[in-house]
Amino acid sequence: MARDEQSGSTLPRRQLGRALREARQAVGFTLEQAAQEMEMSKTSVIRIEKGHNEKVRLRDVEGFGQLYELTEKRIEELKALAQQSATKSWWQASRHLLLPGYRTYLGLESAAAQLFSYQQAIIPGLLQIAQYSRAIERPLFPSDTPEDLESRVAVRLRRKILLTRKRRALPAEFVLHEAVLHTVVGSHEVMAAQLRHIADIGTYPGVTVHILPFEAGFPGEVVPVLPYVILDFPAESAEPSIVFCEQPIGAMFFEEDADVKRYRGIHEALRCATLDAQRSRDLLRQMARRYEQ
Protein backbone atom coordinates (compact mmCIF):
# COMPACT_ATOMS: atom_id res chain seq x y z
CA MET A 1 0.00 0.00 0.00
CA ALA A 2 1.62 3.24 -1.11
CA ARG A 3 1.57 6.19 1.28
CA ASP A 4 1.11 9.85 0.53
CA GLU A 5 3.95 12.16 1.50
CA GLN A 6 3.57 13.62 4.97
CA SER A 7 5.90 16.06 6.69
CA GLY A 8 7.00 15.96 10.28
CA SER A 9 6.89 12.84 12.41
CA THR A 10 4.13 10.67 10.99
CA LEU A 11 3.92 8.02 13.69
CA PRO A 12 2.17 10.09 16.42
CA ARG A 13 -0.38 11.33 13.86
CA ARG A 14 -1.07 7.79 12.73
CA GLN A 15 -1.44 6.58 16.31
CA LEU A 16 -3.78 9.43 17.16
CA GLY A 17 -5.87 8.90 14.04
CA ARG A 18 -6.15 5.16 14.58
CA ALA A 19 -7.13 5.64 18.23
CA LEU A 20 -9.86 8.14 17.35
CA ARG A 21 -11.22 5.95 14.56
CA GLU A 22 -11.38 2.91 16.86
CA ALA A 23 -13.05 4.98 19.59
CA ARG A 24 -15.64 6.27 17.12
CA GLN A 25 -16.41 2.78 15.86
CA ALA A 26 -16.63 1.45 19.42
CA VAL A 27 -19.55 3.77 20.20
CA GLY A 28 -21.19 3.20 16.81
CA PHE A 29 -20.77 6.68 15.35
CA THR A 30 -20.56 7.08 11.58
CA LEU A 31 -18.17 9.60 10.06
CA GLU A 32 -21.13 11.80 9.23
CA GLN A 33 -22.41 11.72 12.83
CA ALA A 34 -19.00 12.49 14.27
CA ALA A 35 -18.52 15.38 11.85
CA GLN A 36 -21.93 16.82 12.69
CA GLU A 37 -21.37 16.60 16.46
CA MET A 38 -17.89 18.16 16.15
CA GLU A 39 -19.15 20.84 13.75
CA MET A 40 -16.56 20.02 11.12
CA SER A 41 -16.67 18.49 7.67
CA LYS A 42 -16.59 14.75 7.06
CA THR A 43 -13.38 15.27 5.10
CA SER A 44 -11.75 16.88 8.13
CA VAL A 45 -12.63 13.90 10.33
CA ILE A 46 -11.28 11.51 7.71
CA ARG A 47 -8.00 13.44 7.48
CA ILE A 48 -7.56 13.34 11.24
CA GLU A 49 -8.30 9.62 11.41
CA LYS A 50 -5.83 8.89 8.61
CA GLY A 51 -3.13 10.98 10.26
CA HIS A 52 -2.94 13.45 7.36
CA ASN A 53 -3.24 16.63 9.44
CA GLU A 54 0.13 17.99 10.53
CA LYS A 55 -1.50 19.50 13.61
CA VAL A 56 -4.65 18.47 15.49
CA ARG A 57 -5.99 21.01 17.98
CA LEU A 58 -6.05 19.88 21.59
CA ARG A 59 -9.61 21.16 21.99
CA ASP A 60 -10.66 18.91 19.10
CA VAL A 61 -9.01 15.92 20.76
CA GLU A 62 -10.87 16.82 23.95
CA GLY A 63 -14.12 17.10 22.01
CA PHE A 64 -13.67 13.76 20.26
CA GLY A 65 -12.75 12.11 23.55
CA GLN A 66 -15.88 13.35 25.32
CA LEU A 67 -18.05 12.49 22.32
CA TYR A 68 -16.69 8.93 22.29
CA GLU A 69 -17.00 8.62 26.08
CA LEU A 70 -13.30 8.09 26.67
CA THR A 71 -11.79 8.35 30.14
CA GLU A 72 -9.94 11.48 31.17
CA LYS A 73 -6.73 9.46 31.32
CA ARG A 74 -7.20 8.26 27.75
CA ILE A 75 -8.01 11.76 26.54
CA GLU A 76 -4.79 13.04 28.10
CA GLU A 77 -2.84 10.28 26.34
CA LEU A 78 -4.35 11.32 23.01
CA LYS A 79 -3.56 14.97 23.70
CA ALA A 80 0.07 13.98 24.26
CA LEU A 81 0.08 12.30 20.86
CA ALA A 82 -1.38 15.45 19.28
CA GLN A 83 1.41 17.52 20.81
CA GLN A 84 4.06 15.09 19.54
CA SER A 85 2.66 15.25 16.02
CA ALA A 86 3.06 19.03 16.00
CA THR A 87 6.75 18.82 16.94
CA LYS A 88 9.16 19.58 14.13
CA SER A 89 11.57 16.75 13.39
CA TRP A 90 15.32 17.36 13.20
CA TRP A 91 15.42 17.07 9.39
CA GLN A 92 12.75 19.73 8.78
CA ALA A 93 15.32 22.41 7.97
CA SER A 94 16.36 20.32 4.95
CA ARG A 95 12.91 19.05 4.00
CA HIS A 96 12.88 20.95 0.68
CA LEU A 97 15.92 18.92 -0.39
CA LEU A 98 14.47 15.48 0.37
CA LEU A 99 12.77 13.28 -2.20
CA PRO A 100 9.04 12.52 -1.90
CA GLY A 101 8.49 9.66 0.53
CA TYR A 102 11.87 10.07 2.21
CA ARG A 103 10.59 12.45 4.91
CA THR A 104 7.84 9.99 5.72
CA TYR A 105 10.42 7.22 6.02
CA LEU A 106 12.65 9.30 8.33
CA GLY A 107 9.74 9.84 10.69
CA LEU A 108 9.02 6.12 10.82
CA GLU A 109 12.68 5.14 11.13
CA SER A 110 13.20 7.45 14.10
CA ALA A 111 10.26 5.83 15.92
CA ALA A 112 11.14 2.21 15.10
CA ALA A 113 12.03 -0.42 17.69
CA GLN A 114 13.80 -2.73 15.23
CA LEU A 115 15.04 -2.62 11.65
CA PHE A 116 15.91 -5.20 8.99
CA SER A 117 17.51 -4.06 5.73
CA TYR A 118 18.65 -5.56 2.43
CA GLN A 119 20.75 -3.80 -0.20
CA GLN A 120 22.11 -5.21 -3.43
CA ALA A 121 23.82 -2.22 -5.06
CA ILE A 122 24.81 0.54 -2.62
CA ILE A 123 25.59 0.93 1.08
CA PRO A 124 22.45 1.67 3.16
CA GLY A 125 22.21 5.27 4.30
CA LEU A 126 22.52 4.34 7.97
CA LEU A 127 25.96 2.86 7.28
CA GLN A 128 27.37 5.51 4.93
CA ILE A 129 30.33 7.76 5.63
CA ALA A 130 30.35 11.36 4.41
CA GLN A 131 32.58 10.80 1.37
CA TYR A 132 30.45 7.91 0.13
CA SER A 133 27.23 9.91 0.66
CA ARG A 134 28.61 12.85 -1.34
CA ALA A 135 29.55 10.56 -4.19
CA ILE A 136 26.03 9.09 -4.21
CA GLU A 137 24.16 12.39 -3.92
CA ARG A 138 26.17 14.53 -6.37
CA PRO A 139 25.14 12.79 -9.64
CA LEU A 140 21.55 12.39 -8.45
CA PHE A 141 21.15 16.16 -7.96
CA PRO A 142 23.54 17.85 -10.43
CA SER A 143 21.88 21.26 -9.95
CA ASP A 144 22.52 21.27 -6.20
CA THR A 145 24.65 24.03 -4.74
CA PRO A 146 27.56 22.89 -2.54
CA GLU A 147 25.48 23.95 0.45
CA ASP A 148 22.50 21.83 -0.68
CA LEU A 149 24.77 18.83 -1.17
CA GLU A 150 26.22 19.17 2.33
CA SER A 151 22.70 19.47 3.77
CA ARG A 152 21.68 16.20 2.11
CA VAL A 153 24.81 14.49 3.40
CA ALA A 154 24.22 15.86 6.89
CA VAL A 155 20.75 14.30 6.97
CA ARG A 156 22.22 10.88 6.12
CA LEU A 157 25.00 11.18 8.67
CA ARG A 158 22.77 12.31 11.50
CA ARG A 159 20.61 9.20 11.10
CA LYS A 160 23.54 7.06 12.27
CA ILE A 161 23.01 8.16 15.85
CA LEU A 162 20.07 5.75 15.95
CA LEU A 163 22.58 2.88 15.84
CA THR A 164 25.32 4.30 18.06
CA ARG A 165 23.59 6.22 20.84
CA LYS A 166 24.22 4.86 24.33
CA ARG A 167 20.57 4.75 25.38
CA ARG A 168 17.91 2.89 23.38
CA ALA A 169 20.06 2.31 20.32
CA LEU A 170 18.07 0.89 17.42
CA PRO A 171 18.61 -2.88 16.94
CA ALA A 172 19.33 -3.33 13.24
CA GLU A 173 20.23 -6.20 10.94
CA PHE A 174 21.73 -5.44 7.53
CA VAL A 175 22.10 -7.93 4.71
CA LEU A 176 24.42 -6.62 1.98
CA HIS A 177 24.93 -8.46 -1.28
CA GLU A 178 28.62 -8.95 -2.03
CA ALA A 179 28.10 -6.85 -5.18
CA VAL A 180 27.85 -3.80 -2.89
CA LEU A 181 31.49 -4.31 -1.90
CA HIS A 182 32.62 -4.38 -5.54
CA THR A 183 30.60 -1.38 -6.74
CA VAL A 184 33.08 1.48 -6.62
CA VAL A 185 31.49 4.71 -5.38
CA GLY A 186 33.68 7.81 -5.31
CA SER A 187 37.11 6.21 -5.43
CA HIS A 188 39.11 3.25 -4.14
CA GLU A 189 40.12 5.40 -1.18
CA VAL A 190 36.49 6.14 -0.35
CA MET A 191 35.56 2.47 -0.66
CA ALA A 192 38.37 1.40 1.67
CA ALA A 193 37.23 3.85 4.35
CA GLN A 194 33.58 2.95 3.83
CA LEU A 195 34.08 -0.81 4.18
CA ARG A 196 36.23 -0.41 7.29
CA HIS A 197 33.50 1.77 8.76
CA ILE A 198 30.88 -0.92 8.17
CA ALA A 199 33.12 -3.55 9.75
CA ASP A 200 33.60 -1.34 12.81
CA ILE A 201 29.95 -0.38 13.24
CA GLY A 202 29.03 -4.06 12.99
CA THR A 203 30.67 -4.52 16.39
CA TYR A 204 28.18 -2.17 18.10
CA PRO A 205 25.64 -3.85 20.39
CA GLY A 206 22.44 -4.53 18.47
CA VAL A 207 23.97 -3.94 15.03
CA THR A 208 24.53 -6.95 12.79
CA VAL A 209 25.95 -6.87 9.28
CA HIS A 210 25.84 -9.97 7.06
CA ILE A 211 27.32 -10.29 3.58
CA LEU A 212 25.42 -12.39 1.05
CA PRO A 213 28.18 -13.94 -1.10
CA PHE A 214 27.99 -14.32 -4.85
CA GLU A 215 28.18 -18.09 -4.47
CA ALA A 216 24.86 -18.11 -2.56
CA GLY A 217 22.99 -17.63 -5.82
CA PHE A 218 19.24 -17.22 -5.22
CA PRO A 219 18.83 -18.57 -1.68
CA GLY A 220 15.56 -20.29 -0.91
CA GLU A 221 14.54 -19.70 -4.55
CA VAL A 222 14.20 -16.02 -3.72
CA VAL A 223 14.47 -14.12 -6.98
CA PRO A 224 16.36 -10.80 -6.92
CA VAL A 225 14.29 -8.24 -5.04
CA LEU A 226 14.44 -4.48 -4.72
CA PRO A 227 16.23 -3.10 -1.66
CA TYR A 228 13.90 -2.92 1.32
CA VAL A 229 13.70 -1.99 4.97
CA ILE A 230 11.38 -3.73 7.44
CA LEU A 231 10.48 -1.55 10.43
CA ASP A 232 8.95 -2.86 13.65
CA PHE A 233 7.58 -0.46 16.27
CA PRO A 234 7.32 -0.60 20.08
CA ALA A 235 4.59 -2.94 21.28
CA GLU A 236 2.94 -0.18 23.30
CA SER A 237 2.45 1.92 20.16
CA ALA A 238 0.17 -0.73 18.59
CA GLU A 239 1.62 0.32 15.24
CA PRO A 240 1.78 -2.31 12.48
CA SER A 241 5.16 -3.20 11.03
CA ILE A 242 5.88 -1.72 7.60
CA VAL A 243 8.12 -2.40 4.63
CA PHE A 244 9.77 0.51 2.85
CA CYS A 245 10.98 0.16 -0.76
CA GLU A 246 12.71 3.12 -2.39
CA GLN A 247 12.88 3.46 -6.18
CA PRO A 248 14.12 6.18 -8.55
CA ILE A 249 10.53 7.20 -9.32
CA GLY A 250 9.35 7.24 -5.71
CA ALA A 251 8.89 5.24 -2.54
CA MET A 252 6.43 2.57 -1.53
CA PHE A 253 5.27 1.57 1.94
CA PHE A 254 3.55 -1.75 2.66
CA GLU A 255 1.80 -2.55 5.92
CA GLU A 256 -0.65 -5.32 5.06
CA ASP A 257 0.12 -8.39 7.19
CA ALA A 258 0.52 -10.63 4.14
CA ASP A 259 3.00 -8.22 2.52
CA VAL A 260 5.09 -7.82 5.67
CA LYS A 261 5.07 -11.58 6.24
CA ARG A 262 6.26 -12.15 2.68
CA TYR A 263 9.18 -9.77 3.14
CA ARG A 264 10.08 -11.38 6.46
CA GLY A 265 10.25 -14.71 4.65
CA ILE A 266 12.47 -13.18 1.96
CA HIS A 267 14.75 -11.65 4.58
CA GLU A 268 15.06 -14.91 6.49
CA ALA A 269 15.95 -16.81 3.31
CA LEU A 270 18.59 -14.22 2.42
CA ARG A 271 20.03 -14.06 5.94
CA CYS A 272 20.32 -17.83 6.21
CA ALA A 273 22.56 -17.82 3.13
CA THR A 274 24.87 -15.07 4.39
CA LEU A 275 28.28 -15.23 6.00
CA ASP A 276 28.13 -14.98 9.78
CA ALA A 277 28.93 -11.64 11.42
CA GLN A 278 32.64 -12.36 11.99
CA ARG A 279 33.27 -13.72 8.49
CA SER A 280 31.37 -10.76 7.07
CA ARG A 281 33.64 -8.34 8.96
CA ASP A 282 36.69 -10.26 7.77
CA LEU A 283 35.54 -9.97 4.16
CA LEU A 284 34.82 -6.25 4.54
CA ARG A 285 38.33 -5.61 5.90
CA GLN A 286 39.87 -7.84 3.25
CA MET A 287 38.16 -5.84 0.51
CA ALA A 288 39.23 -2.58 2.21
CA ARG A 289 42.86 -3.70 2.08
CA ARG A 290 42.44 -4.58 -1.58
CA TYR A 291 41.16 -1.07 -2.33
CA GLU A 292 44.11 0.43 -0.45
CA GLN A 293 46.69 -1.35 -2.65
XYZ file of C-alpha atoms in Angstrom:
293
model
C 0.000 0.000 0.000
C 1.616 3.239 -1.106
C 1.575 6.188 1.281
C 1.115 9.847 0.527
C 3.954 12.162 1.503
C 3.574 13.619 4.967
C 5.898 16.062 6.691
C 7.002 15.961 10.280
C 6.887 12.842 12.409
C 4.126 10.669 10.989
C 3.925 8.024 13.690
C 2.168 10.094 16.416
C -0.383 11.326 13.858
C -1.067 7.786 12.728
C -1.441 6.578 16.312
C -3.784 9.431 17.163
C -5.873 8.904 14.041
C -6.153 5.162 14.575
C -7.128 5.643 18.230
C -9.860 8.144 17.353
C -11.219 5.948 14.564
C -11.382 2.908 16.857
C -13.050 4.978 19.585
C -15.640 6.270 17.119
C -16.407 2.783 15.860
C -16.633 1.447 19.416
C -19.550 3.773 20.202
C -21.190 3.200 16.812
C -20.770 6.680 15.345
C -20.558 7.082 11.577
C -18.173 9.599 10.056
C -21.129 11.801 9.231
C -22.410 11.721 12.825
C -19.002 12.489 14.273
C -18.521 15.375 11.851
C -21.935 16.820 12.689
C -21.372 16.600 16.460
C -17.891 18.163 16.148
C -19.153 20.839 13.749
C -16.562 20.017 11.118
C -16.668 18.486 7.670
C -16.593 14.746 7.061
C -13.377 15.273 5.099
C -11.747 16.884 8.134
C -12.629 13.902 10.331
C -11.275 11.506 7.708
C -7.996 13.437 7.477
C -7.563 13.339 11.243
C -8.302 9.617 11.406
C -5.831 8.893 8.613
C -3.126 10.984 10.260
C -2.938 13.448 7.359
C -3.243 16.626 9.442
C 0.132 17.993 10.532
C -1.504 19.498 13.610
C -4.651 18.470 15.488
C -5.987 21.011 17.982
C -6.048 19.880 21.593
C -9.605 21.158 21.988
C -10.660 18.914 19.100
C -9.010 15.918 20.758
C -10.870 16.816 23.952
C -14.119 17.097 22.010
C -13.670 13.760 20.258
C -12.745 12.114 23.555
C -15.879 13.348 25.317
C -18.047 12.491 22.315
C -16.689 8.934 22.293
C -17.001 8.616 26.084
C -13.295 8.093 26.672
C -11.794 8.349 30.138
C -9.940 11.482 31.172
C -6.734 9.464 31.317
C -7.199 8.260 27.748
C -8.008 11.758 26.539
C -4.786 13.045 28.104
C -2.837 10.283 26.341
C -4.352 11.324 23.012
C -3.558 14.969 23.700
C 0.067 13.978 24.261
C 0.082 12.300 20.855
C -1.382 15.452 19.277
C 1.407 17.524 20.812
C 4.056 15.093 19.543
C 2.660 15.248 16.018
C 3.061 19.034 16.004
C 6.750 18.819 16.944
C 9.161 19.582 14.128
C 11.566 16.748 13.389
C 15.323 17.356 13.196
C 15.425 17.069 9.386
C 12.750 19.729 8.781
C 15.324 22.414 7.967
C 16.359 20.322 4.947
C 12.906 19.048 4.003
C 12.885 20.950 0.684
C 15.915 18.916 -0.389
C 14.475 15.477 0.367
C 12.770 13.276 -2.202
C 9.035 12.522 -1.895
C 8.490 9.659 0.528
C 11.871 10.075 2.207
C 10.594 12.451 4.905
C 7.840 9.988 5.717
C 10.419 7.223 6.023
C 12.647 9.297 8.327
C 9.735 9.843 10.695
C 9.024 6.123 10.824
C 12.680 5.139 11.132
C 13.197 7.451 14.096
C 10.261 5.827 15.916
C 11.136 2.207 15.104
C 12.033 -0.419 17.695
C 13.800 -2.733 15.232
C 15.039 -2.621 11.647
C 15.912 -5.198 8.989
C 17.506 -4.064 5.731
C 18.645 -5.560 2.433
C 20.746 -3.798 -0.203
C 22.112 -5.208 -3.431
C 23.817 -2.223 -5.061
C 24.808 0.539 -2.617
C 25.591 0.926 1.082
C 22.445 1.673 3.164
C 22.211 5.273 4.303
C 22.520 4.340 7.974
C 25.958 2.858 7.282
C 27.367 5.505 4.930
C 30.335 7.756 5.626
C 30.346 11.357 4.412
C 32.582 10.800 1.369
C 30.445 7.912 0.135
C 27.234 9.907 0.664
C 28.606 12.846 -1.342
C 29.554 10.559 -4.194
C 26.027 9.092 -4.206
C 24.160 12.393 -3.923
C 26.166 14.532 -6.370
C 25.138 12.792 -9.636
C 21.548 12.392 -8.453
C 21.148 16.157 -7.964
C 23.537 17.852 -10.427
C 21.884 21.257 -9.953
C 22.520 21.274 -6.205
C 24.647 24.027 -4.743
C 27.559 22.889 -2.538
C 25.478 23.947 0.448
C 22.504 21.831 -0.680
C 24.775 18.826 -1.173
C 26.217 19.170 2.328
C 22.702 19.471 3.769
C 21.680 16.201 2.113
C 24.806 14.491 3.396
C 24.225 15.863 6.895
C 20.753 14.300 6.975
C 22.218 10.883 6.118
C 25.003 11.175 8.670
C 22.765 12.311 11.500
C 20.613 9.198 11.095
C 23.542 7.061 12.268
C 23.013 8.159 15.852
C 20.073 5.746 15.946
C 22.583 2.880 15.841
C 25.318 4.299 18.055
C 23.591 6.217 20.841
C 24.218 4.861 24.334
C 20.568 4.750 25.384
C 17.915 2.895 23.376
C 20.058 2.309 20.324
C 18.067 0.890 17.417
C 18.614 -2.876 16.942
C 19.332 -3.329 13.241
C 20.229 -6.203 10.944
C 21.732 -5.436 7.534
C 22.101 -7.931 4.713
C 24.415 -6.623 1.984
C 24.933 -8.460 -1.276
C 28.619 -8.951 -2.033
C 28.099 -6.846 -5.178
C 27.850 -3.800 -2.892
C 31.488 -4.313 -1.902
C 32.622 -4.380 -5.543
C 30.604 -1.383 -6.743
C 33.081 1.480 -6.618
C 31.486 4.709 -5.380
C 33.682 7.806 -5.311
C 37.107 6.206 -5.433
C 39.109 3.249 -4.139
C 40.123 5.396 -1.181
C 36.495 6.138 -0.351
C 35.557 2.473 -0.658
C 38.367 1.398 1.666
C 37.233 3.849 4.349
C 33.576 2.947 3.832
C 34.083 -0.810 4.175
C 36.233 -0.414 7.289
C 33.504 1.767 8.763
C 30.882 -0.925 8.175
C 33.121 -3.555 9.750
C 33.601 -1.338 12.807
C 29.948 -0.376 13.236
C 29.032 -4.056 12.990
C 30.669 -4.524 16.389
C 28.181 -2.170 18.098
C 25.637 -3.845 20.393
C 22.442 -4.526 18.468
C 23.965 -3.938 15.033
C 24.528 -6.953 12.794
C 25.953 -6.868 9.275
C 25.840 -9.970 7.058
C 27.319 -10.293 3.584
C 25.416 -12.394 1.053
C 28.184 -13.936 -1.095
C 27.988 -14.322 -4.851
C 28.181 -18.087 -4.468
C 24.863 -18.108 -2.558
C 22.990 -17.629 -5.819
C 19.240 -17.219 -5.224
C 18.830 -18.572 -1.681
C 15.560 -20.285 -0.914
C 14.540 -19.704 -4.546
C 14.204 -16.016 -3.723
C 14.469 -14.115 -6.978
C 16.358 -10.803 -6.919
C 14.293 -8.239 -5.037
C 14.443 -4.483 -4.720
C 16.234 -3.097 -1.663
C 13.904 -2.916 1.320
C 13.699 -1.991 4.969
C 11.381 -3.726 7.442
C 10.476 -1.555 10.432
C 8.948 -2.863 13.650
C 7.577 -0.463 16.268
C 7.316 -0.597 20.079
C 4.593 -2.939 21.284
C 2.944 -0.179 23.298
C 2.451 1.923 20.163
C 0.171 -0.727 18.593
C 1.621 0.323 15.236
C 1.776 -2.307 12.480
C 5.156 -3.201 11.027
C 5.875 -1.724 7.604
C 8.118 -2.399 4.631
C 9.773 0.513 2.847
C 10.984 0.161 -0.758
C 12.710 3.116 -2.394
C 12.877 3.464 -6.181
C 14.124 6.184 -8.546
C 10.530 7.204 -9.322
C 9.347 7.244 -5.707
C 8.886 5.244 -2.539
C 6.429 2.566 -1.525
C 5.267 1.565 1.943
C 3.552 -1.755 2.659
C 1.802 -2.553 5.925
C -0.655 -5.325 5.059
C 0.118 -8.389 7.195
C 0.523 -10.632 4.143
C 3.001 -8.223 2.523
C 5.095 -7.822 5.670
C 5.073 -11.583 6.237
C 6.261 -12.152 2.676
C 9.182 -9.770 3.139
C 10.077 -11.377 6.458
C 10.254 -14.706 4.648
C 12.466 -13.184 1.962
C 14.747 -11.652 4.579
C 15.057 -14.912 6.489
C 15.953 -16.810 3.306
C 18.586 -14.224 2.422
C 20.027 -14.056 5.937
C 20.323 -17.833 6.215
C 22.565 -17.817 3.134
C 24.874 -15.067 4.392
C 28.281 -15.232 6.004
C 28.133 -14.985 9.781
C 28.933 -11.638 11.419
C 32.640 -12.356 11.991
C 33.270 -13.721 8.491
C 31.374 -10.758 7.073
C 33.643 -8.338 8.960
C 36.687 -10.258 7.771
C 35.537 -9.969 4.160
C 34.821 -6.252 4.542
C 38.326 -5.614 5.897
C 39.872 -7.841 3.250
C 38.155 -5.837 0.513
C 39.229 -2.583 2.205
C 42.864 -3.696 2.084
C 42.440 -4.583 -1.583
C 41.160 -1.071 -2.332
C 44.113 0.425 -0.455
C 46.689 -1.352 -2.647
